[in-house]
PDB file of C-alpha atoms in Angstrom:
ATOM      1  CA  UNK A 248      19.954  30.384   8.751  1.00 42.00           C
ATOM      2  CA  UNK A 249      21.679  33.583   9.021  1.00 52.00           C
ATOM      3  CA  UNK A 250      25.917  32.004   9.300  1.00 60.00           C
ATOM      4  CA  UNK A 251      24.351  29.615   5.678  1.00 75.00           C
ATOM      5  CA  UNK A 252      23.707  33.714   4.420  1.00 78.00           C
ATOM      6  CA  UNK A 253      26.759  35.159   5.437  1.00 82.00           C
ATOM      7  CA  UNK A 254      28.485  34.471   2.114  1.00 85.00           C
ATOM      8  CA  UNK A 255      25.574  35.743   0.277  1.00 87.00           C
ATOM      9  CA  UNK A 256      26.220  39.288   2.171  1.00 90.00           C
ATOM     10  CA  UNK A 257      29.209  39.497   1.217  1.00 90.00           C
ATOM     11  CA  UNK A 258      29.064  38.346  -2.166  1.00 90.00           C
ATOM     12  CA  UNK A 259      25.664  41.115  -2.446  1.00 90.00           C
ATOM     13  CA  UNK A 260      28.341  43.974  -1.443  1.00 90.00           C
ATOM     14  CA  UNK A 261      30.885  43.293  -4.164  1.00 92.00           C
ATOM     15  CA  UNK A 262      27.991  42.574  -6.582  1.00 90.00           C
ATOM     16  CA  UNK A 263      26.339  45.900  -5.891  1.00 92.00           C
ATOM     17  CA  UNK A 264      28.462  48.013  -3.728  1.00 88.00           C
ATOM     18  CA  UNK A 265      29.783  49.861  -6.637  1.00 89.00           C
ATOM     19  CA  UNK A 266      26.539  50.839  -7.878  1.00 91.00           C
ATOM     20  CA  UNK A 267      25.094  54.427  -7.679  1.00 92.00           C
ATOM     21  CA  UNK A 268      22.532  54.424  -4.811  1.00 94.00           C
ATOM     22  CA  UNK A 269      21.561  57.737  -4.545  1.00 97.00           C
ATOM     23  CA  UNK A 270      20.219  58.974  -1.492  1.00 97.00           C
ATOM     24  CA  UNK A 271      16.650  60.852  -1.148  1.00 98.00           C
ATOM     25  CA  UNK A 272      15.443  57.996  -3.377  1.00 98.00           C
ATOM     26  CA  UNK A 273      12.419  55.558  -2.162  1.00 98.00           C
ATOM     27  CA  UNK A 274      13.789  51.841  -3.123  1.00 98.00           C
ATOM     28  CA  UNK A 275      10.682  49.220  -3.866  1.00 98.00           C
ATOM     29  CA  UNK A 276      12.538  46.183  -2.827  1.00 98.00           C
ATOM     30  CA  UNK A 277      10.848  42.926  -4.161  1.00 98.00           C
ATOM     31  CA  UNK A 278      11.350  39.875  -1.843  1.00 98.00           C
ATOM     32  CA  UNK A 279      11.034  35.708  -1.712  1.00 98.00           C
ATOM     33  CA  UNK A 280       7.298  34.627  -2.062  1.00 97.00           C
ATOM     34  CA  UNK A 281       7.911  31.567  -0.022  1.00 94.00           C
ATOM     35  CA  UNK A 282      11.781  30.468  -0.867  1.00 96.00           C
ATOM     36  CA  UNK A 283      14.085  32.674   1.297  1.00 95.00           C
ATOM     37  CA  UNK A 284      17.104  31.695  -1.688  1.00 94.00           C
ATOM     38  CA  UNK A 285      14.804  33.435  -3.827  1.00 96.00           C
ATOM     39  CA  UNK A 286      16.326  37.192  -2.589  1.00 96.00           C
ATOM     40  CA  UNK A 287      18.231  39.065  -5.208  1.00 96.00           C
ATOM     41  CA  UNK A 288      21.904  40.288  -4.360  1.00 96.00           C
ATOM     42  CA  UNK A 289      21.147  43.350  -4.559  1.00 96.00           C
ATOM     43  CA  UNK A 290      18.577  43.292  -2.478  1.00 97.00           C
ATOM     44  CA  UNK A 291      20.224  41.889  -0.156  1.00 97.00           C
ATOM     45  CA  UNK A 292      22.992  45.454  -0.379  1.00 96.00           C
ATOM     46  CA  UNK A 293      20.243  47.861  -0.326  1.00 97.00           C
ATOM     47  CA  UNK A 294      18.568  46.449   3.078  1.00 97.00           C
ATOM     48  CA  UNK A 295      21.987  46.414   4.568  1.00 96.00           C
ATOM     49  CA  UNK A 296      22.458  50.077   3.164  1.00 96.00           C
ATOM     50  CA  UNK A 297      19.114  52.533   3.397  1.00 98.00           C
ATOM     51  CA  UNK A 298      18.963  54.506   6.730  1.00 98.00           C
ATOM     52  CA  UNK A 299      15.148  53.260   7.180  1.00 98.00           C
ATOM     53  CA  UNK A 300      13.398  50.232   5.997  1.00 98.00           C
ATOM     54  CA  UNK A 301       9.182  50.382   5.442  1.00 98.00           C
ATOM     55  CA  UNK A 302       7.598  47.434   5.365  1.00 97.00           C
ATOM     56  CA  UNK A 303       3.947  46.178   5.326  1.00 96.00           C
ATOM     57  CA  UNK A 304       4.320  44.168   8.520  1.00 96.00           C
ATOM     58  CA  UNK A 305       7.550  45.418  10.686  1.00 97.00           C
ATOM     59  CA  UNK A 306       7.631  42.148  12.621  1.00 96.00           C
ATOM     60  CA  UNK A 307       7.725  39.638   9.583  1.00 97.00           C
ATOM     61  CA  UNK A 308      10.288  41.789   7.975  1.00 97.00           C
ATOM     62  CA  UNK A 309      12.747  42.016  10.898  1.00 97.00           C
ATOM     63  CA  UNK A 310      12.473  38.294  11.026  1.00 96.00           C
ATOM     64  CA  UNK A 311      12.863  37.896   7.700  1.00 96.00           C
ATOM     65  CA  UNK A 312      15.919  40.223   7.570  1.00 96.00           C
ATOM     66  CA  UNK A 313      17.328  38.171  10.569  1.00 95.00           C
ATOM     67  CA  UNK A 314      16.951  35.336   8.501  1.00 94.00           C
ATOM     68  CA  UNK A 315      20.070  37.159   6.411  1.00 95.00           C
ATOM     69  CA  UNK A 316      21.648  37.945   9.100  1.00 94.00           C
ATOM     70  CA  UNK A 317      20.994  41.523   8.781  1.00 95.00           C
ATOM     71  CA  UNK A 318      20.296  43.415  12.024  1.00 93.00           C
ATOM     72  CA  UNK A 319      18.359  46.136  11.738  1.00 94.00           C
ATOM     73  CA  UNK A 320      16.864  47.977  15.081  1.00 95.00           C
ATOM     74  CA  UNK A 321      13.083  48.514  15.423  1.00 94.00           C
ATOM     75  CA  UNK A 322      13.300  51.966  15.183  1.00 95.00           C
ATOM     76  CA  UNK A 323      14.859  51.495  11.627  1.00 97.00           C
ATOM     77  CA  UNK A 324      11.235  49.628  10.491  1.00 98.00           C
ATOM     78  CA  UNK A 325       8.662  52.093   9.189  1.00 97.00           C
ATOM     79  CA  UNK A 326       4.901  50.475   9.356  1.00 97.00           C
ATOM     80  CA  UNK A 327       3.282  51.214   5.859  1.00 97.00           C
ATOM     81  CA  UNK A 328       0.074  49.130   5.102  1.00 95.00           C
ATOM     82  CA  UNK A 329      -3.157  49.386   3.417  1.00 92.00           C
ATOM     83  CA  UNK A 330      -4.780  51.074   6.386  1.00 94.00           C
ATOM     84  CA  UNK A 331      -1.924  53.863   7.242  1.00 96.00           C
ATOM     85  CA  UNK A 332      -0.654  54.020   3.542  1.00 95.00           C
ATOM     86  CA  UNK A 333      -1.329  57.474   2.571  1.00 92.00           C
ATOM     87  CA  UNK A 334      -0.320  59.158   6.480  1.00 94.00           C
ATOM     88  CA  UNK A 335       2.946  56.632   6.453  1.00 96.00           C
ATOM     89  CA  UNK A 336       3.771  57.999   3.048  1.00 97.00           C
ATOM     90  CA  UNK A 337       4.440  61.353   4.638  1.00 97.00           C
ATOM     91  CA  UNK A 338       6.444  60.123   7.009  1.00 97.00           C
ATOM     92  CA  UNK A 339       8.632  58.263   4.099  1.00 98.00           C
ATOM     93  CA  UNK A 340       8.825  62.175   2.234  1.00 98.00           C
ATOM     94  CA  UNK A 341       9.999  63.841   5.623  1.00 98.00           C
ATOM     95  CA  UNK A 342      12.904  60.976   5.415  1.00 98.00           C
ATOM     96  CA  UNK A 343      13.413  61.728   1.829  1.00 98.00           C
ATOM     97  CA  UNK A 344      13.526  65.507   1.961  1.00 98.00           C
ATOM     98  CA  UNK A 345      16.597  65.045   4.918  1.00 98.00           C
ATOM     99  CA  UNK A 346      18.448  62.919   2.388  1.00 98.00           C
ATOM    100  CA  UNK A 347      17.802  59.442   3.655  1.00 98.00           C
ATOM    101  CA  UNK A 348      17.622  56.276   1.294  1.00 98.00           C
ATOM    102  CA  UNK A 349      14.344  54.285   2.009  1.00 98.00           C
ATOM    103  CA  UNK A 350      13.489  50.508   1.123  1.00 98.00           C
ATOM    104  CA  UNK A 351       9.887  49.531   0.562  1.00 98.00           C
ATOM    105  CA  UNK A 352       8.949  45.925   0.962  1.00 98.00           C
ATOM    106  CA  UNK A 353       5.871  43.823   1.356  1.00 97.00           C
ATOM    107  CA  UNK A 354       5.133  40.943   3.409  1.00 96.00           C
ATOM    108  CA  UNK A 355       6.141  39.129   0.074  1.00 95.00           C
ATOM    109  CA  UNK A 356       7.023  39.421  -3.475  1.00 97.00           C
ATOM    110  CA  UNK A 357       6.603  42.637  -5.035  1.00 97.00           C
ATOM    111  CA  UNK A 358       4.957  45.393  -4.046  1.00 97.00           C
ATOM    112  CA  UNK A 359       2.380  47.684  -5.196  1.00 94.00           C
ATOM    113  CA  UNK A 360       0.925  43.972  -7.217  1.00 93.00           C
ATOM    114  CA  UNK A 361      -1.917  43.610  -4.724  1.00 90.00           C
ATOM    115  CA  UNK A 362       0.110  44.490  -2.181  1.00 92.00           C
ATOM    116  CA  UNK A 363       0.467  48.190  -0.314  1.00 94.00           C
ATOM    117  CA  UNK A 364       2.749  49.870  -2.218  1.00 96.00           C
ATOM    118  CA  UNK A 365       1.372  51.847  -4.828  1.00 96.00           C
ATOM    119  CA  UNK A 366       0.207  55.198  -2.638  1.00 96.00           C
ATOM    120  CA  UNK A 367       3.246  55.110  -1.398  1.00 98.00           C
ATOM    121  CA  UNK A 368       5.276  55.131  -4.519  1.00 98.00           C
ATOM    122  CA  UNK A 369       2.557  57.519  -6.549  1.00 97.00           C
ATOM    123  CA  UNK A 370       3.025  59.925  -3.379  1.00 98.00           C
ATOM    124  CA  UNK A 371       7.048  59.986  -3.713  1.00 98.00           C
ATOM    125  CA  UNK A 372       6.515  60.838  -6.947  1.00 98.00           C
ATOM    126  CA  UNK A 373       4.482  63.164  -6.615  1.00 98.00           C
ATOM    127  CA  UNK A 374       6.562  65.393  -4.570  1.00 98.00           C
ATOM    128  CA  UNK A 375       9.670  65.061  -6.772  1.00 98.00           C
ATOM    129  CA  UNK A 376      11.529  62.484  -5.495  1.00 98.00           C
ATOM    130  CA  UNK A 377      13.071  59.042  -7.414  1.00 98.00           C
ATOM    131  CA  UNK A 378      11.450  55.987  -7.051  1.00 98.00           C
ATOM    132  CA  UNK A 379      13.784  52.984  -7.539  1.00 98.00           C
ATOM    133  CA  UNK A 380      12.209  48.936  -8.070  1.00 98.00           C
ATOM    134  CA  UNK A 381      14.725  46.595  -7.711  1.00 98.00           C
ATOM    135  CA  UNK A 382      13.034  43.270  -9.452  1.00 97.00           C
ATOM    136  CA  UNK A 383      12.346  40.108  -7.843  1.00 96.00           C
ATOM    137  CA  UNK A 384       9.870  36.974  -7.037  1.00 97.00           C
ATOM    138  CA  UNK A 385       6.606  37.351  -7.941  1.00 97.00           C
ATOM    139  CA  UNK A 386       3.358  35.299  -8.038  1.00 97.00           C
ATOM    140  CA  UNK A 387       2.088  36.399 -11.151  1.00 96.00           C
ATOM    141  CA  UNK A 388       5.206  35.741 -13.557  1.00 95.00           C
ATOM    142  CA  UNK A 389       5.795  33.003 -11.379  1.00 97.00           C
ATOM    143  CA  UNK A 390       2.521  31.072 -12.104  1.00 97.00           C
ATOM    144  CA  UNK A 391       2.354  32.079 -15.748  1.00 96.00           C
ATOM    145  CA  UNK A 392       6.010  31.024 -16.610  1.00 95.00           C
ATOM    146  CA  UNK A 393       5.098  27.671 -15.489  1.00 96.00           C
ATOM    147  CA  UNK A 394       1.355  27.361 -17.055  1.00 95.00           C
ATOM    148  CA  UNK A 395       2.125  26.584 -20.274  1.00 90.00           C
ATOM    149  CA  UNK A 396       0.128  29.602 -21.772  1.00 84.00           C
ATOM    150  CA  UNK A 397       1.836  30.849 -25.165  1.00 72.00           C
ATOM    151  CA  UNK A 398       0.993  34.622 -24.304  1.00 70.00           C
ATOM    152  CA  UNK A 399       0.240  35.178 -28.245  1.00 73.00           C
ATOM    153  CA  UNK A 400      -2.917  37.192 -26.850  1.00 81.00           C
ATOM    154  CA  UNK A 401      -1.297  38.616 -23.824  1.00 88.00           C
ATOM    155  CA  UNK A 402      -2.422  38.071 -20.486  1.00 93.00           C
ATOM    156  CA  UNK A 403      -4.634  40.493 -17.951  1.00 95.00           C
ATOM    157  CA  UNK A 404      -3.990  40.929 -14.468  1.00 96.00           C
ATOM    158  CA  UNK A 405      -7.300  40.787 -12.483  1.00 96.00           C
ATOM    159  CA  UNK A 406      -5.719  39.953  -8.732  1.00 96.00           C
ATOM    160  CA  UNK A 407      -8.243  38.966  -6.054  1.00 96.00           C
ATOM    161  CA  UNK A 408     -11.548  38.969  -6.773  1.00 96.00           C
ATOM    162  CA  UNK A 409     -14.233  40.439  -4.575  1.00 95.00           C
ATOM    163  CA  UNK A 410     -15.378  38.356  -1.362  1.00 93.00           C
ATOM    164  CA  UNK A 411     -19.044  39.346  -1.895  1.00 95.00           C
ATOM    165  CA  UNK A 412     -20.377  36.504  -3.922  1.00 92.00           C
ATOM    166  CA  UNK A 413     -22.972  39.010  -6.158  1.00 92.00           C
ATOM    167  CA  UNK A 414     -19.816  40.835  -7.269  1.00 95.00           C
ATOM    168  CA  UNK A 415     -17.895  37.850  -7.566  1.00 94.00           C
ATOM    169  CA  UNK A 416     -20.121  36.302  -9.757  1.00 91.00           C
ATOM    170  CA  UNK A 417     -20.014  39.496 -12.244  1.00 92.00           C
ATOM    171  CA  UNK A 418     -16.998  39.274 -12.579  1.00 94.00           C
ATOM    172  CA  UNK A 419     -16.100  36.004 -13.671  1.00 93.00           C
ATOM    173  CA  UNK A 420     -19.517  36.591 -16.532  1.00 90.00           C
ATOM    174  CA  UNK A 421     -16.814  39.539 -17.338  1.00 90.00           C
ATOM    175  CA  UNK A 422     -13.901  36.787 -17.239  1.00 90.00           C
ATOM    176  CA  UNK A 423     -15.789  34.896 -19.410  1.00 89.00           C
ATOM    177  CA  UNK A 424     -16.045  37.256 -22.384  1.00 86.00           C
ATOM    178  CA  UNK A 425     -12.469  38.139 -21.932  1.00 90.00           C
ATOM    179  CA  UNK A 426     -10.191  36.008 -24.572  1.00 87.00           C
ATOM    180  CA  UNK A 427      -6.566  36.768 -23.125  1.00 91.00           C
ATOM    181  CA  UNK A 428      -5.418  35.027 -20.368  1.00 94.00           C
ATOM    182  CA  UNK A 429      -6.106  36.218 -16.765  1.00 96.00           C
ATOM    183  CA  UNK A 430      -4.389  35.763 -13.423  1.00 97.00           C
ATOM    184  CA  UNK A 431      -6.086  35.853 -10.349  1.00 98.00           C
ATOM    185  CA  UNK A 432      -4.718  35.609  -6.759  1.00 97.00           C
ATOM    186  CA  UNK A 433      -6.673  34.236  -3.778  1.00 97.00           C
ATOM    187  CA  UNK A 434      -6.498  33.228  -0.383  1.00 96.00           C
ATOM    188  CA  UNK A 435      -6.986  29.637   1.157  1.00 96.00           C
ATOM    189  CA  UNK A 436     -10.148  30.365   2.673  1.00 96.00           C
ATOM    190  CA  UNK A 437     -11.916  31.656  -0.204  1.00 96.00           C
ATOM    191  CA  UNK A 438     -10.482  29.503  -2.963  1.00 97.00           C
ATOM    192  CA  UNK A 439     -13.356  26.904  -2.337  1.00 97.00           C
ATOM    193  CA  UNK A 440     -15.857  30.156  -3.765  1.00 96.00           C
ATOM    194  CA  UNK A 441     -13.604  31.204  -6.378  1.00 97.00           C
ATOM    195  CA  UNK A 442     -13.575  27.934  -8.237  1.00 97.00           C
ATOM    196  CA  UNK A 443     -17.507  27.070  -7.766  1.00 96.00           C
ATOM    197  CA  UNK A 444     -17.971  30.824  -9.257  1.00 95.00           C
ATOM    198  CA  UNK A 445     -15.149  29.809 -12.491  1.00 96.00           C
ATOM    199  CA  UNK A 446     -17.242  26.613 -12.887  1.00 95.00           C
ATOM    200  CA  UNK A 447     -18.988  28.434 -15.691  1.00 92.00           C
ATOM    201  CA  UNK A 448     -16.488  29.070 -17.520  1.00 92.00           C
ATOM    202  CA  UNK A 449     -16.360  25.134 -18.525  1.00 93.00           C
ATOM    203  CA  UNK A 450     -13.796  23.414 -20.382  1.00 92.00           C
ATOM    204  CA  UNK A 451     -11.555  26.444 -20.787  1.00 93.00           C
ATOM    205  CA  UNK A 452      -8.206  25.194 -18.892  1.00 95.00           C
ATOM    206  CA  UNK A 453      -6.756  26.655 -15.280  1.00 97.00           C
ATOM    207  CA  UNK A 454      -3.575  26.009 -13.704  1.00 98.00           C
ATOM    208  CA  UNK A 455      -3.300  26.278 -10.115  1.00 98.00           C
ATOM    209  CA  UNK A 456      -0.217  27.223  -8.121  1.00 98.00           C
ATOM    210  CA  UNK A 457      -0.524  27.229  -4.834  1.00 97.00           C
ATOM    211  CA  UNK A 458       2.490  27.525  -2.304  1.00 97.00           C
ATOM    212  CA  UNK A 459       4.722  29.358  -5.212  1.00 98.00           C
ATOM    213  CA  UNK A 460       8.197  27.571  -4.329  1.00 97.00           C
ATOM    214  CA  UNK A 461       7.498  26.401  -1.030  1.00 96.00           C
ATOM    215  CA  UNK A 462       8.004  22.765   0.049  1.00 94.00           C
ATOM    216  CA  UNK A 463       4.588  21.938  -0.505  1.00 94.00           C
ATOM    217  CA  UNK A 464       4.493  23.806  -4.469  1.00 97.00           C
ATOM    218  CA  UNK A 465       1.631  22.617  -5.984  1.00 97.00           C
ATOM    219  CA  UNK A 466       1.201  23.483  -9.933  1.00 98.00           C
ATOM    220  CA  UNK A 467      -1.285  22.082 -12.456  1.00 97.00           C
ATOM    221  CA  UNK A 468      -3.597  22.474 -14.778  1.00 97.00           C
ATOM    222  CA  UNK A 469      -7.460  21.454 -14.978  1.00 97.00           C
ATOM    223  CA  UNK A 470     -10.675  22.512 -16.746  1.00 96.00           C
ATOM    224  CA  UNK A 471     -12.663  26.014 -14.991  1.00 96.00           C
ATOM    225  CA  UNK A 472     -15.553  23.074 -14.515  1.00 96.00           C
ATOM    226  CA  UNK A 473     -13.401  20.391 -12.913  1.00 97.00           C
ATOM    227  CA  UNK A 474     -11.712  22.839 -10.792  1.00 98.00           C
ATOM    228  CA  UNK A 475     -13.805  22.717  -7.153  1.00 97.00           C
ATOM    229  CA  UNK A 476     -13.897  18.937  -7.482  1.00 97.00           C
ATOM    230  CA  UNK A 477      -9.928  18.851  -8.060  1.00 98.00           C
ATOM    231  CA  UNK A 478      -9.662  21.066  -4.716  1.00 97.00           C
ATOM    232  CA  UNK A 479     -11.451  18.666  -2.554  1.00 96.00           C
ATOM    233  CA  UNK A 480      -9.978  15.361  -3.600  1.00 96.00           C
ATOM    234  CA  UNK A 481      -6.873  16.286  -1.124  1.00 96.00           C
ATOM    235  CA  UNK A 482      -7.336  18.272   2.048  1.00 95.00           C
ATOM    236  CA  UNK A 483      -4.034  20.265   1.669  1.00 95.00           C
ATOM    237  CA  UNK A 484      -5.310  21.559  -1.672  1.00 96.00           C
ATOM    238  CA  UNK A 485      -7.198  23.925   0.385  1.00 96.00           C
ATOM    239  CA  UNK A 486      -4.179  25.106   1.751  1.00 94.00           C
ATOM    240  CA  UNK A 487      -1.826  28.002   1.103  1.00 93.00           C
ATOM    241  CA  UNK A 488      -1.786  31.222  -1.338  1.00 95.00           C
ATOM    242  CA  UNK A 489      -3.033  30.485  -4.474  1.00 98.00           C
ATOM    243  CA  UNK A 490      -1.982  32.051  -7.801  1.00 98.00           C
ATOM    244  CA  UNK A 491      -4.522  31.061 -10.933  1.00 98.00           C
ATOM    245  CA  UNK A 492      -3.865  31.163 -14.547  1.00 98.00           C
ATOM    246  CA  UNK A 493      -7.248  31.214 -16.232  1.00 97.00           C
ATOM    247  CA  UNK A 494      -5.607  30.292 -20.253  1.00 95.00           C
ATOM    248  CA  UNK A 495      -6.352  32.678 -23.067  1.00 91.00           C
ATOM    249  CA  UNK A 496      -9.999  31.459 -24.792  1.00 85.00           C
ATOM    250  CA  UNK A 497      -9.300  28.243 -27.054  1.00 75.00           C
ATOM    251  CA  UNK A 498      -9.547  29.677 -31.228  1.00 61.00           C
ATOM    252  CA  UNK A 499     -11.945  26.788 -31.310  1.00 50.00           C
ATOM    253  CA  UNK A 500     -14.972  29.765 -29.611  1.00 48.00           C
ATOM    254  CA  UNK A 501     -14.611  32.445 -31.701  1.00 47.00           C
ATOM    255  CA  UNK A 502     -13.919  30.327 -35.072  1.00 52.00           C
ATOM    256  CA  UNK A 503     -16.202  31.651 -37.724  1.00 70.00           C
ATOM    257  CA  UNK A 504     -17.807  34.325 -35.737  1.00 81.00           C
ATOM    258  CA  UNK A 505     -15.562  36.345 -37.356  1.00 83.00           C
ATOM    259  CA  UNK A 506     -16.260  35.442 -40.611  1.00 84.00           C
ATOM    260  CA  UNK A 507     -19.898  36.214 -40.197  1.00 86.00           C
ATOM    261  CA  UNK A 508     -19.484  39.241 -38.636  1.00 88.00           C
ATOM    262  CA  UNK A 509     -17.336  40.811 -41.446  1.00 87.00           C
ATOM    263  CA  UNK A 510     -19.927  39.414 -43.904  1.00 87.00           C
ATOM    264  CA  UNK A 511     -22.414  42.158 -41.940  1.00 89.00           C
ATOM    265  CA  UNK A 512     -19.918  44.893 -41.914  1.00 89.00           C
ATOM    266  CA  UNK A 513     -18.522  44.708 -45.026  1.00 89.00           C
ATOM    267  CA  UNK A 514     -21.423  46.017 -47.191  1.00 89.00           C
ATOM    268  CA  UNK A 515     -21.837  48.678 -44.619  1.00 87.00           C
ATOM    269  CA  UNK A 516     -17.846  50.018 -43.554  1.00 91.00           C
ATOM    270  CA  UNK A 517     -14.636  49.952 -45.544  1.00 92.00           C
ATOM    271  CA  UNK A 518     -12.366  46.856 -45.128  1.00 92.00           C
ATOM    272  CA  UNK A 519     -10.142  48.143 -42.818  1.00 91.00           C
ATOM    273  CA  UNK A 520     -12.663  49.210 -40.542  1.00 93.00           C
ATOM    274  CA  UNK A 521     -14.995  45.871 -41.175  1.00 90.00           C
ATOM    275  CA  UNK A 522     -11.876  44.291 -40.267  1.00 91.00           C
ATOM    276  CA  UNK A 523     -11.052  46.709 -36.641  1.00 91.00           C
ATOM    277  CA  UNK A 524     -14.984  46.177 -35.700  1.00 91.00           C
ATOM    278  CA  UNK A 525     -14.650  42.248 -36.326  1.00 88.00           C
ATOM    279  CA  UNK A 526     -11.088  41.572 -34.412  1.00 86.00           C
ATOM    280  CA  UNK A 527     -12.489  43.410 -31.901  1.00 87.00           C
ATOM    281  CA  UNK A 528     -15.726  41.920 -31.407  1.00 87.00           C
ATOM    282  CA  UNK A 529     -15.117  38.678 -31.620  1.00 83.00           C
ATOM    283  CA  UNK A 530     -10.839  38.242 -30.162  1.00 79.00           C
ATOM    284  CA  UNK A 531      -9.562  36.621 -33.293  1.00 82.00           C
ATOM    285  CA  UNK A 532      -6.373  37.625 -35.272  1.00 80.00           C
ATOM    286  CA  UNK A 533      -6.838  41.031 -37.168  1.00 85.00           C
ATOM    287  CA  UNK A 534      -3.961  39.761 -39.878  1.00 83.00           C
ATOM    288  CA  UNK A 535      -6.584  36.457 -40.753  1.00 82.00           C
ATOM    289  CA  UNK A 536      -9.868  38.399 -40.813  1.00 87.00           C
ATOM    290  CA  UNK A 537      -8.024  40.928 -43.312  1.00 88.00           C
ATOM    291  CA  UNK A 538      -7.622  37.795 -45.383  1.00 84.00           C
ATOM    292  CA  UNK A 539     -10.798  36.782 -45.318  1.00 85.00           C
ATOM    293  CA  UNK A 540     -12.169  40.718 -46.048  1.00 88.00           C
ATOM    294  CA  UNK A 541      -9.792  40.618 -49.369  1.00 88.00           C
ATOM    295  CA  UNK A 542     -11.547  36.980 -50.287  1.00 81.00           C
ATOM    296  CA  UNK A 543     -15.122  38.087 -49.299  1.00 83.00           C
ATOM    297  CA  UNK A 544     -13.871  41.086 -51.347  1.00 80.00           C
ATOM    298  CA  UNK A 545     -12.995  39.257 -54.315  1.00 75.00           C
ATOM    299  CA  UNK A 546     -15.882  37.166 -54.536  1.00 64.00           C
TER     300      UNK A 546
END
């Protein structure tokens, strides 16, 4: 794997190697979620280049860095993960404050998005130093960019839901009032819970990727109701990371709610402020129920 990268190396130096890299700067380096190609050029530089390299698992990223062909000794991996975050982020300043360049990566993707990352980055910060993200692969663009969901409303990150079922349960019942689209991650052994708990939210469409650009990529699209069934048809649907699109609330929900809500407000608020209180209570388009205020208006 590493001689089939070798090019790649050396096409990463002349891409990047004239760009300013400033030293006593903490790098968040995004990597492949499941497709080694998937690595960015300059990624590739600024592993070969920092003086120390802190990772969320040292031994999957020196095999992963192997995998480039870039040999980095153990004593150049830095352990930061959810249970050492804020101590290890000390340890990353120290570096810093001598002048060193550091890389951040997680096990995969990019960090800080449900992943360790974030301490470490607000901490940097914090005590004056630059924080550079170099962008890559990442579950939730990944999954949404292939849903099929027209973002008019925006979408909500929401990430993995709680493993306790009571608290799981609240909140998809908040999920379910929420009209923008929502992505949640999960892992194989709990995805069986997740979907019995969406069930409620009925007809309103999910799409399912699971093994993001892996050989095995699975992506499609079902109703919240149909979803636990769809799982179980195929054993290796149970199988792999899981990113979920839950699609923004169909119009079709909300239609005339807002109507009748303005036609309470308006005797009681001016029209602009009918018109706030209604977009916001019911999700629909603030432009249309200001049309319909003016015609309730003129009438």
């Amino acid at each position: 794997m590493s001689a089939s990268f070798a090019p790649a190396l050396a096409a990463a130096n002349d891409a990047a190697g004239q760009q300013n890299h400033p030293a006593s700067t903490l790098y968040v380096v995004a990597t492949p979620i499941g497709n080694l190609a998937d690595i960015s050029l300059r990624a590739l530089h600024v592993l070969q280049k920092v003086d120390i390299i802190a990772c969320e698992d040292t031994r999957h990223t020196q095999q992963m860095l192997r995998a480039y062909g870039i040999d980095r000794p153990g004593a150049q991996l830095l352990a930061v993960h959810q249970h050492n975050e804020a101590e290890a982020s000390q340890a990353v300043i120290a570096r810093l404050a001598q002048g060193e360049r550091v890389a951040y990566v997680s096990d995969a993707g990019t960090p800080a998005i449900s992943d360790p990352g974030a301490r470490l980055t607000a901490a940097v910060r914090q005590a004056g130093y630059r924080v550079l993200p170099l962008p890559g692969a990442s579950s939730v663009i990944t999954v949404l960019s292939a849903s099929g969901m027209t973002g008019e409303q925006g979408f909500v990150f929401t990430g993995f839901l709680s493993s306790k079922a009571g608290e799981r349960q609240q909140a998809v019942q908040a999920l379910a009032q929420e009209t923008r689209a929502v992505v949640l991650l999960e892992a194989p052994h709990r995805i069986e819970a997740l979907a019995q708990a969406l069930a409620v939210l009925g007809e309103r469409r999910v799409t399912i990727g699971r093994e993001l650009t892996k050989q095995f990529e699975q992506i499609e699209t079902v109703a919240a109701q149909d979803l636990a069934a769809w799982l179980n048809e195929k054993p290796e649907r149970l199988r792999g990371e899981f990113a979920l699109v839950v699609h923004d609330a169909p119009v079709a929900e909300t239609a005339g709610e807002g109507l009748r809500v303005l036609q309470l407000l308006l005797p009681e608020l001016p029209l602009k402020t009918a018109v706030k209180l209604a977009a916001e209570i019911t999700g629909e388009s603030k432009n249309a129920l200001y049309d319909q205020a003016l015609s309730l208006k003129k009438s």
